[in-house]
Every structure is written in C-alpha cells, then in structure tokens.
Coordinates of C-alpha atoms and ligand atoms in Angstrom, one line a residue:
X157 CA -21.9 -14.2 -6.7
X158 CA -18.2 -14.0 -6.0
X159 CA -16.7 -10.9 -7.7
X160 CA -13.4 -11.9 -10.1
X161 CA -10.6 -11.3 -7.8
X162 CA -8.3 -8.7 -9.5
X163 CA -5.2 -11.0 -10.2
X164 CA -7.4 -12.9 -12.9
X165 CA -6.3 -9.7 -15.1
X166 CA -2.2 -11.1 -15.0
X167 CA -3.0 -11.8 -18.4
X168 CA -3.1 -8.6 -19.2
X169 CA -0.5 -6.4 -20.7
X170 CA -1.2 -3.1 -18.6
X171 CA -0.7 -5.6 -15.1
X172 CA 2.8 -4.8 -14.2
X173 CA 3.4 -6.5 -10.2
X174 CA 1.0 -9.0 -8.9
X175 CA 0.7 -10.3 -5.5
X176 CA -1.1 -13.7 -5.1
X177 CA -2.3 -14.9 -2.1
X178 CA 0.6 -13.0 -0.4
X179 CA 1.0 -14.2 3.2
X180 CA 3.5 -12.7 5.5
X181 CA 3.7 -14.4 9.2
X182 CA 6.5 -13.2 12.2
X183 CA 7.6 -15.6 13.9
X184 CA 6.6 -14.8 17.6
X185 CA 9.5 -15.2 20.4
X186 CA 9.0 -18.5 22.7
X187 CA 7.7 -16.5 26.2
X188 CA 4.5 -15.4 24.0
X189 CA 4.3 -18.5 22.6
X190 CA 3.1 -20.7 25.8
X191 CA 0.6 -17.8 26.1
X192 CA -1.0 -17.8 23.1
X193 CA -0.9 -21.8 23.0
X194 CA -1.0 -23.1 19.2
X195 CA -0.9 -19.8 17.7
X196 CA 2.9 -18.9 17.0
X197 CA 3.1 -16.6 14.9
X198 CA 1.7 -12.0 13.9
X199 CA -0.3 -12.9 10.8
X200 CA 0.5 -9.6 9.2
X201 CA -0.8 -10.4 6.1
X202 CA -2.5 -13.3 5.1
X203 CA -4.0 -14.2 1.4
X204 CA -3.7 -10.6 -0.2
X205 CA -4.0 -10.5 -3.9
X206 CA -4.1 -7.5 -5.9
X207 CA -2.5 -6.1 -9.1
X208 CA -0.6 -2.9 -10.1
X209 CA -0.8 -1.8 -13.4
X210 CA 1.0 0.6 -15.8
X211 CA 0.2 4.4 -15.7
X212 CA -2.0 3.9 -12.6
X213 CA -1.6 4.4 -8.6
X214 CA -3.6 2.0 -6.8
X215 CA -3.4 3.1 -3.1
X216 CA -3.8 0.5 0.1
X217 CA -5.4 2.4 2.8
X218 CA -5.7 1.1 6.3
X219 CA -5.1 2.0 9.8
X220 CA -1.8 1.3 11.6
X221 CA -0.4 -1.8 12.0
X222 CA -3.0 -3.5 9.1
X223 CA 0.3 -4.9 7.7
X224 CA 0.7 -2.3 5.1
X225 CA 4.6 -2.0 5.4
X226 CA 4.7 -5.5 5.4
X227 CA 3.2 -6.0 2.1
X228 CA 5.5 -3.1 0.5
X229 CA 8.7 -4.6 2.0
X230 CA 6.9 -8.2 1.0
X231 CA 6.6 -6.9 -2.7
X232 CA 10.0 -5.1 -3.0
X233 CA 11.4 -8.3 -1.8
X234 CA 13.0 -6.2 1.0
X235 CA 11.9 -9.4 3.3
X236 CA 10.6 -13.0 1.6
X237 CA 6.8 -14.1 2.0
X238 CA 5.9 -17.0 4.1
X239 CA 3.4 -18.1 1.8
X240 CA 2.2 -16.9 -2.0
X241 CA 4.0 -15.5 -4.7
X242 CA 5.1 -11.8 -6.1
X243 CA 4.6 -12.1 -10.0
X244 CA 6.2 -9.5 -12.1
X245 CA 4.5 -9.8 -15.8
X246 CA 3.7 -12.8 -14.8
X247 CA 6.4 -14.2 -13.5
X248 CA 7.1 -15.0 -10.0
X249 CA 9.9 -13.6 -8.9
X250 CA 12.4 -15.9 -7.2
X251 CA 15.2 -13.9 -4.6
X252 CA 17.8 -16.3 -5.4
X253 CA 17.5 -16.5 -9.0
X254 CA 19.5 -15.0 -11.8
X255 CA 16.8 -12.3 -12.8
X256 CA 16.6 -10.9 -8.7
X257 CA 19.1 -8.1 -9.7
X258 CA 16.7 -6.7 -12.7
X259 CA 13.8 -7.1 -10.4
X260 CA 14.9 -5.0 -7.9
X261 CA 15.5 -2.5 -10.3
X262 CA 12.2 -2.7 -11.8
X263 CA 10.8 -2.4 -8.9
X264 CA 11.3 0.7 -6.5
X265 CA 10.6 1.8 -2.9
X266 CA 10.2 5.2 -1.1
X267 CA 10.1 5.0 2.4
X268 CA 8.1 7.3 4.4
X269 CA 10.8 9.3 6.7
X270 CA 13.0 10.7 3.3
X271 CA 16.0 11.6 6.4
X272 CA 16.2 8.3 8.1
X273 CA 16.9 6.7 4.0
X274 CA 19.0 9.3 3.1
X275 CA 22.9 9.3 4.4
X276 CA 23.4 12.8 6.2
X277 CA 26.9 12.6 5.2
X278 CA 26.8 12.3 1.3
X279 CA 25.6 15.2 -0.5
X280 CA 22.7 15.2 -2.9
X281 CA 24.7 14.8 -6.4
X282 CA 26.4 11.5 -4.7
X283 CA 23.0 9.9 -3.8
X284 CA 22.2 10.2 -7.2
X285 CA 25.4 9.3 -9.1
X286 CA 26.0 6.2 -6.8
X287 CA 22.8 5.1 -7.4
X288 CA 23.2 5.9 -11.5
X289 CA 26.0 3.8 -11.0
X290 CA 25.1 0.6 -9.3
X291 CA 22.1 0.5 -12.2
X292 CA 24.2 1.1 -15.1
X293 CA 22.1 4.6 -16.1
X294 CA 23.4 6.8 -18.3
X295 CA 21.2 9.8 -17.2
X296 CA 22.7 12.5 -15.0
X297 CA 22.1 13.5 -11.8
X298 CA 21.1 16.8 -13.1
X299 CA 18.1 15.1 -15.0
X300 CA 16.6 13.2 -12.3
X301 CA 16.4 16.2 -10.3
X302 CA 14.8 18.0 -13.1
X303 CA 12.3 15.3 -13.2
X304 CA 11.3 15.6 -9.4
X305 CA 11.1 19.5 -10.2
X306 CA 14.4 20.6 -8.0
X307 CA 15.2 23.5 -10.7
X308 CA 17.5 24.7 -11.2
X309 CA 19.4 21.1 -10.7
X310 CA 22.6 22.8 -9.5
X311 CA 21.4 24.6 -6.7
X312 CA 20.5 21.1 -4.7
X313 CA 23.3 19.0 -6.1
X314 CA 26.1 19.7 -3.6
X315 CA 23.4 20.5 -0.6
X316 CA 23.5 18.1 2.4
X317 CA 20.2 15.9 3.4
X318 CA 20.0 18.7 6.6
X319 CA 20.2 21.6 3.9
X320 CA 16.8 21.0 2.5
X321 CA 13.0 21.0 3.2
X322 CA 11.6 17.7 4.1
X323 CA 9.6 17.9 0.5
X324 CA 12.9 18.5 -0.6
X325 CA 14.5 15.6 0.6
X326 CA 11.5 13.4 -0.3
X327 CA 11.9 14.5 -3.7
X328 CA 15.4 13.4 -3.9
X329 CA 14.3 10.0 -2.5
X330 CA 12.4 9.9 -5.3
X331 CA 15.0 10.2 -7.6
X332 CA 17.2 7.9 -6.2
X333 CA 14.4 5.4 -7.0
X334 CA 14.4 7.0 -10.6
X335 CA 17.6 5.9 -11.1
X336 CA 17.1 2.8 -11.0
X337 CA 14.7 2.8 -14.3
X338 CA 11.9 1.5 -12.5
X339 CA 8.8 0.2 -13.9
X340 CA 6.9 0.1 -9.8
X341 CA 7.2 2.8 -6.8
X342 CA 6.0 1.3 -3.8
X343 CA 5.5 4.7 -1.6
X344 CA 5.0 3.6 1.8
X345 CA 3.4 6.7 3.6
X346 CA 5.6 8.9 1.2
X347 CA 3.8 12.2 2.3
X348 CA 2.4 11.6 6.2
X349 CA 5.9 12.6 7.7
X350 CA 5.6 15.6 5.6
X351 CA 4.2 19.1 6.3
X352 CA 0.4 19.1 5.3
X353 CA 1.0 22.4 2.8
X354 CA 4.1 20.6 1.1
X355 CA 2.5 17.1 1.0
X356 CA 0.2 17.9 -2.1
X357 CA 2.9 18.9 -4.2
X358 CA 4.9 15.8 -3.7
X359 CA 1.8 13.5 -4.3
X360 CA 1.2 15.9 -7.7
X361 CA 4.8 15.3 -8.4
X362 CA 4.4 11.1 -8.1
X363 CA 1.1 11.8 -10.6
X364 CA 2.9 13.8 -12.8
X365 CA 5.7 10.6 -13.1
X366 CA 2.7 8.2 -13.5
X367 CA 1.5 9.8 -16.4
X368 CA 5.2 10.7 -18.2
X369 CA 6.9 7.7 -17.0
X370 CA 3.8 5.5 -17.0
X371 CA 4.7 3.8 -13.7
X372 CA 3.0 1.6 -11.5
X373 CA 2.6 3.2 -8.0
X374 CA 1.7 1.7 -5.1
X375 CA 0.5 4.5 -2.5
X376 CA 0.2 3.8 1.0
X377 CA -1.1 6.0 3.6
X378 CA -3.9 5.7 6.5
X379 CA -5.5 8.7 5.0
X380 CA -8.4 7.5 2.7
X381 CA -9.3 11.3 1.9
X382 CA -5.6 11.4 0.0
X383 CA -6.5 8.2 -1.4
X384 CA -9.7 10.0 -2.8
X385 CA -8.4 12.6 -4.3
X386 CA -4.9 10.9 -5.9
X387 CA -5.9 7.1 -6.7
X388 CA -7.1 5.3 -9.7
X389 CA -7.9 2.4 -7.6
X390 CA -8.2 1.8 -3.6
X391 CA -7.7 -1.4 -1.7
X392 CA -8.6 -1.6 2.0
X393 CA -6.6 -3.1 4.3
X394 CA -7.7 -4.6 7.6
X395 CA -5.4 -6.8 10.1
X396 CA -3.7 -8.2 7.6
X397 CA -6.2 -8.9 4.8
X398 CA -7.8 -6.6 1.9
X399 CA -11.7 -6.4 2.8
X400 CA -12.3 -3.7 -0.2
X401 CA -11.3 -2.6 -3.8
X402 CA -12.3 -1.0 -6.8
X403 CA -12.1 2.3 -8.6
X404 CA -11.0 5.4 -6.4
X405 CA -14.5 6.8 -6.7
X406 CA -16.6 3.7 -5.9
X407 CA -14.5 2.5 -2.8
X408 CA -14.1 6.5 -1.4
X409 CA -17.9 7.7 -2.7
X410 CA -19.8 4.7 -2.2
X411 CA -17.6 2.4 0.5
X412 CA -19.2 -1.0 1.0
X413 CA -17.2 -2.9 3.9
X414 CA -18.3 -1.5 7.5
X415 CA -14.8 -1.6 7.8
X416 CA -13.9 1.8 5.2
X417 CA -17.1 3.6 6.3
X418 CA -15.8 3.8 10.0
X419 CA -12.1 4.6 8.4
X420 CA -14.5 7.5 5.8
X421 CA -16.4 8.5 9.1
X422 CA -13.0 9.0 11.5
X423 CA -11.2 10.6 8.9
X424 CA -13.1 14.1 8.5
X425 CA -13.2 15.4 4.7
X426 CA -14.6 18.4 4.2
X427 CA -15.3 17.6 0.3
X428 CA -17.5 14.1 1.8
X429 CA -21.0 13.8 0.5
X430 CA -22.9 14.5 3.9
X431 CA -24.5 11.3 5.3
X432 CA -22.3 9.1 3.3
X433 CA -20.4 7.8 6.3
X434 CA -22.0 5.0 8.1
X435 CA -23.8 5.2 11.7
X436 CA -20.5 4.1 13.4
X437 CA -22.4 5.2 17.1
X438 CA -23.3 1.2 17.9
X439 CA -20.1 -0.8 17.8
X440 CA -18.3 0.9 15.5
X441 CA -15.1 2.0 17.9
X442 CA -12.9 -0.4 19.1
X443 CA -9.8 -1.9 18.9
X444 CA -7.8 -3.6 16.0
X445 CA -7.6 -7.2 16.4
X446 CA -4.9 -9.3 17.5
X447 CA -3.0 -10.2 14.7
X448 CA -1.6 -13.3 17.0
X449 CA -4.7 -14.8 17.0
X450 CA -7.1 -13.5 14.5
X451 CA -10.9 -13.1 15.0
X452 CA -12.4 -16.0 13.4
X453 CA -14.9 -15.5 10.5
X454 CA -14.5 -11.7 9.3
X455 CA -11.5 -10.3 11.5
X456 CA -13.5 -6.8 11.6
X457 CA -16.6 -8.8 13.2
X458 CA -15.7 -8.3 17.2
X459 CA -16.4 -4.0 15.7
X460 CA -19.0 -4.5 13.5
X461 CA -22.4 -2.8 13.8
X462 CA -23.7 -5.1 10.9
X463 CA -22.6 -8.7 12.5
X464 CA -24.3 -11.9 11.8
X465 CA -24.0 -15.5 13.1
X466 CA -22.2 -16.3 9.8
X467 CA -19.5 -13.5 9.9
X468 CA -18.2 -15.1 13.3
X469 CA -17.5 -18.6 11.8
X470 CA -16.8 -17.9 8.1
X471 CA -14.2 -15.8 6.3
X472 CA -16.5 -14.0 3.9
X473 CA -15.1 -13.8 0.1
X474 CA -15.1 -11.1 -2.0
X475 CA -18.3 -10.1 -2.9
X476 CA -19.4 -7.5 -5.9
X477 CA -20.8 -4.3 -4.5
X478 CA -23.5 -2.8 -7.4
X479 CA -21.5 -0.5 -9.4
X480 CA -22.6 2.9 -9.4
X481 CA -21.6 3.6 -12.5
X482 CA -17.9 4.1 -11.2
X483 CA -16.4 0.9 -12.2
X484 CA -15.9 -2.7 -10.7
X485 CA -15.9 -2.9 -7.0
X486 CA -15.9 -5.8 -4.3
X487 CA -16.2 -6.0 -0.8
X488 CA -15.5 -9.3 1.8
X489 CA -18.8 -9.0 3.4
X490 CA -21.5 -11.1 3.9
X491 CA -23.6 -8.2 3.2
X492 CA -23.4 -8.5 0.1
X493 CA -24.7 -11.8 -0.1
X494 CA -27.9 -11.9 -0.5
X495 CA -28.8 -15.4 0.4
X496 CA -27.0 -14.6 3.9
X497 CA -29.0 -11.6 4.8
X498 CA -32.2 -13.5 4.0
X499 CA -31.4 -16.3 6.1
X500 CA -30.2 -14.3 9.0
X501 CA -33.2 -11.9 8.6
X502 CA -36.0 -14.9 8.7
Ligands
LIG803 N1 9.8 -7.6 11.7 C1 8.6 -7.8 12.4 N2 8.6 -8.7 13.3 C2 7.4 -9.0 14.0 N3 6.3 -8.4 13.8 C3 6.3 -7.4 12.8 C4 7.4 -7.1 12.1 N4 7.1 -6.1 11.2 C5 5.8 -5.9 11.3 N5 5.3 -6.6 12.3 C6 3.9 -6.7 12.8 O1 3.1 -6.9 11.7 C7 1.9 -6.1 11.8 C8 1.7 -5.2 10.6 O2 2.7 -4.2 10.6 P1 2.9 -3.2 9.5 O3 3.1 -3.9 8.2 O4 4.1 -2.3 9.8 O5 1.6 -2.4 9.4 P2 1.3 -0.9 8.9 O6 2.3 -0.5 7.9 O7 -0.1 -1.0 8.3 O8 1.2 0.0 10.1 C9 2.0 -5.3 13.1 O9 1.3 -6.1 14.1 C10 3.5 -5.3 13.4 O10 3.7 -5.3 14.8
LIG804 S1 -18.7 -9.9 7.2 FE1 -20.1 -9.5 8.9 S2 -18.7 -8.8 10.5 FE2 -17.6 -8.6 8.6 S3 -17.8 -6.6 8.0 FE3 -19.4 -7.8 6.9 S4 -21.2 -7.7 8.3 FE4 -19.5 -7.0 9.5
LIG805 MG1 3.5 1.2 7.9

C-alpha cells in the first residue's frame, strides 16, 4: 500500500506552502561534464513534495549537503526550480507574475549565520524600519523587537550587529522577517551557528511565534534530536529526496528508513529510548552519494545494511510505516512492502 503523499491535503485550509514534486538541478561546468558522460547536472533535489501548514513547524532533517538549502532557497523563490511547482494556498506561485511581490512577503527566510544577513553598518532600529518600509507595515520597530523578546526595545535599537550576542542578532533576523507580515519562516539552520546554551531560547522563541502568530515554519537543521524535541512533523532528507515523514514522535521514536536510524544512532541523545537506534555496525557508515550521478534504485542502498535486489533497480515509493499510535507516517523503503520482503526472503 502506498501511503497518501502529504500534498493530497492542499485542499485543506490549515495547508499554507506546498512543494510538489520540487526538483532543483545545477548545471555542472563543461570539464566535469566529459567525465561524468551523460549525467550533466548536481541533482540536489529531485521530486520533493511536502506541505507546511498553519500554527505548525515541520522540520527537514538531513545531513550536509542533502539539498536542504536548496529546497529553502527553492521555496522562498530566492532561486527558480528546474522542475515542479511551489503552491501557496494552492496556487502556484509564478516569479514573474503580478502577485510575486505579496508572495515574498508571505513568505519569509532566516538564514543560518544572523551576521553574514545583517549589514554591520546599519544599526538595529534601521533594519527594522527599512524593512517596515519596503512592506508597507505600520508596526514599529519597537514592537517587533518586543515580539522576539529584546526588552526593553530601546536598549537594542541603536546597537550595531557587532554590539550584540549572536542570539541577539538572530533574534533581530527574526524580526526583520516579522516585518514583512509573514504567513511562512523558512529557518535554514537558524540555531547551529549559535552557542548550544543560547540556541534553545531562540528555537522557544520561533515556538512561541508559531503559536501567537500561527505561522508556518519550516525548521532546518542536521540535528534530528532538535527536531525531536521542537517539531510537529519531521521529513528526512537524503541526497536530494525525502525518504521519511510523519509526526515528530513517530519519525524521532519509532524511525522507519535505515536512512534516519543511522542519522538517530550518530547523533547521541541522552533522552533516546535505549536500543531504539538501529544496528548501524554492518554497512551502516559510508559516504553520501554522488549527487552527479545518483545511485540507482534507493540512493541510500550502496549504505544500507537492509539492501535487497529490488532496492538497487527501483526507486522505492512512500510506503506507510504502522502507526504507533503517534500519527500518520511513511517511509520510501521497500521494507515496508510486504510483498518485497517475501519474495526476496523465499
Ligand atoms: N549554486 C549551486 N551550484 C551548484 N551546486 C550547488 C549549488 N548550491 C548547492 N549545490 C549543491 O547541491 C547539493 C545540496 O546542497 P545544499 O542544498 O546546500 O545542502 P544542505 O543544505 O543539506 O547542506 C550539494 O551537493 C551542493 O554542493
Ligand atoms: S529501499 Fe532498500 S536500500 Fe533503500 S533504505 Fe530501504 S532497504 Fe535500504
Ligand atoms: Mg544547508
């Protein structure tokens, strides 16, 4: 049985961003090109679908280079997708169309390094009252740093980028995006540049504006234990694709894909349910693929201590994982086809 694949739900009033069958490929440069032969092109991310709905943070977990940036910039429309569409409510949003000025207001990024997207030149109350500006707000400076908790508001409005923390600075960031009115963040790795004892009050502060602003957040990071403990739902990434999804608890408690137990397993959490993590001894390390040429079949097969025949010539779909009692969840493993196992087994 093929579990519904999340964008079916675009119907829905609560789905606020969409991607479907998002594909972004590089063009590679010409020297690479005679070596890899046909093959012209990083597939950074090929056929992702997944929704983002109101008043909930879905995080994408994965290791570097999965393509995670890419599908952020790809859905903010920073850089255009070579193949599938960005819906917002439904409709798909088109860069060169007349609504492309309200979607990018809708729709908000935070970049991970809050110094390197901040000007070191401009003080704090300009960030905010350019930005006020160029989206025709009528809220004050003073109130969007209220909102990200910088209290008293005049202390950090004539302060310099260099002149606060890096939690700080991340929290202004954030209210830049505020400005803006958005209905999405898309926080690419908002907290990993961050120091570890400031990065749960900044991930509490994006909760806390999920719940009074009732956004749609995208969280990125590598760190699934974050995921665990901040998510409402969790999508896996691997080179390029999503192998995993479903509530926070199912995907972190009761992973399915090879794939996120070996992610569970190298990412120690004190707070893990011993023997959850998979045996990852037998073929479990490796590499991540080239994303010039893909593995064919399931891209995590060359690592995978569960291969079969199948998984080498066949793209597995996604595939419902029994629910233990913590919501829908899918994996894209033939492991969770029955009639695969069987056949492989006899
Ligand atoms: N502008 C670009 N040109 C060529 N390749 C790129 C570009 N941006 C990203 N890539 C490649 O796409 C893949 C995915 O990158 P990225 O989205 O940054 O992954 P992640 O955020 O998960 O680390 C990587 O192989 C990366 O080298
Ligand atoms: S499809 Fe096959 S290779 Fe891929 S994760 Fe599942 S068992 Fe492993
Ligand atoms: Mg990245």
């Amino acid at each position: 049985m093929t579990a519904s694949n999340a964008p079916a739900a675009s119907g829905t009033t609560d789905v606020v961003l969409e991607a479907a069958g998002l594909t972004k490929h590089f063009p590679i440069r010409r020297r690479l090109r005679t070596l890899f032969g046909e093959q012209r092109a990083v597939h950074a991310v090929d056929h992702v679908d997944f929704v983002l709905r109101r008043g909930r943070v879905t995080a994408m977990v994965g290791e570097s280079g999965s393509g995670k940036s890419t599908v952020a910039r790809v859905m903010a429309q920073l850089v255009r997708q070579t193949g599938g569409k960005v819906l917002l409510h439904g409709e798909p949003v088109n860069a060169h169309g007349r609504g492309f000025r309200a979607y990018c207001r809708r729709v908000q990024m935070v970049f991970q390094d809050p110094f390197a997207s901040l000007n070191p030149i401009h003080t704090v109350r300009y960030h905010l009252t350019r930005a006020l500006k160029i989206h025709h707000s009528d809220a004050t400076a003073a109130e969007l740093l209220t909102r990200v908790a910088l209290t008293p508001p005049e202390r950090f409005l004539s302060k310099f980028p260099h002149e606060l923390s890096g939690g700080q600075r991340q929290r202004v960031a954030i209210a830049r995006a505020l400005a803006a009115g958005p209905e999405v963040l898309l926080a690419d790795e908002p907290v990993s540049m961050l120091d570890v004892s400031i990065r749960l009050g900044v991930l509490n502060l994006l909760r806390d504006l999920r719940d009074r602003l009732n956004l749609a957040i995208l969280y990125i990071t590598h760190d699934i234990a974050s995921a665990r403990y901040f998510a409402d739902e969790v999508l896996v990434m691997y080179a390029g694709q999503v192998v995993e999804g479903g509530s926070g608890e199912a995907v972190t408690q009761h992973a399915a894909h090879p794939y996120t137990r070996l992610l569970i397993a190298s990412a120690p959490d004190p707070d893990r349910i011993a023997g959850q993590a998979l045996d990852v001894e037998d073929g479990g390390t490796g590499e991540p693929p080239s994303l010039i040429a893909p593995p064919a079949g399931c891209r995590f097969n060359p690592r995978c201590p569960h291969v079969m025949a199948r998984c080498r010539v066949e793209t597995p779909p996604r595939l419902a994982v029994e629910s233990n009692g913590d919501g829908p969840h899918w994996a894209a493993c033939w492991l969770y086809d029955p009639k695969t196992v069987a056949e492989e087994a006899s």
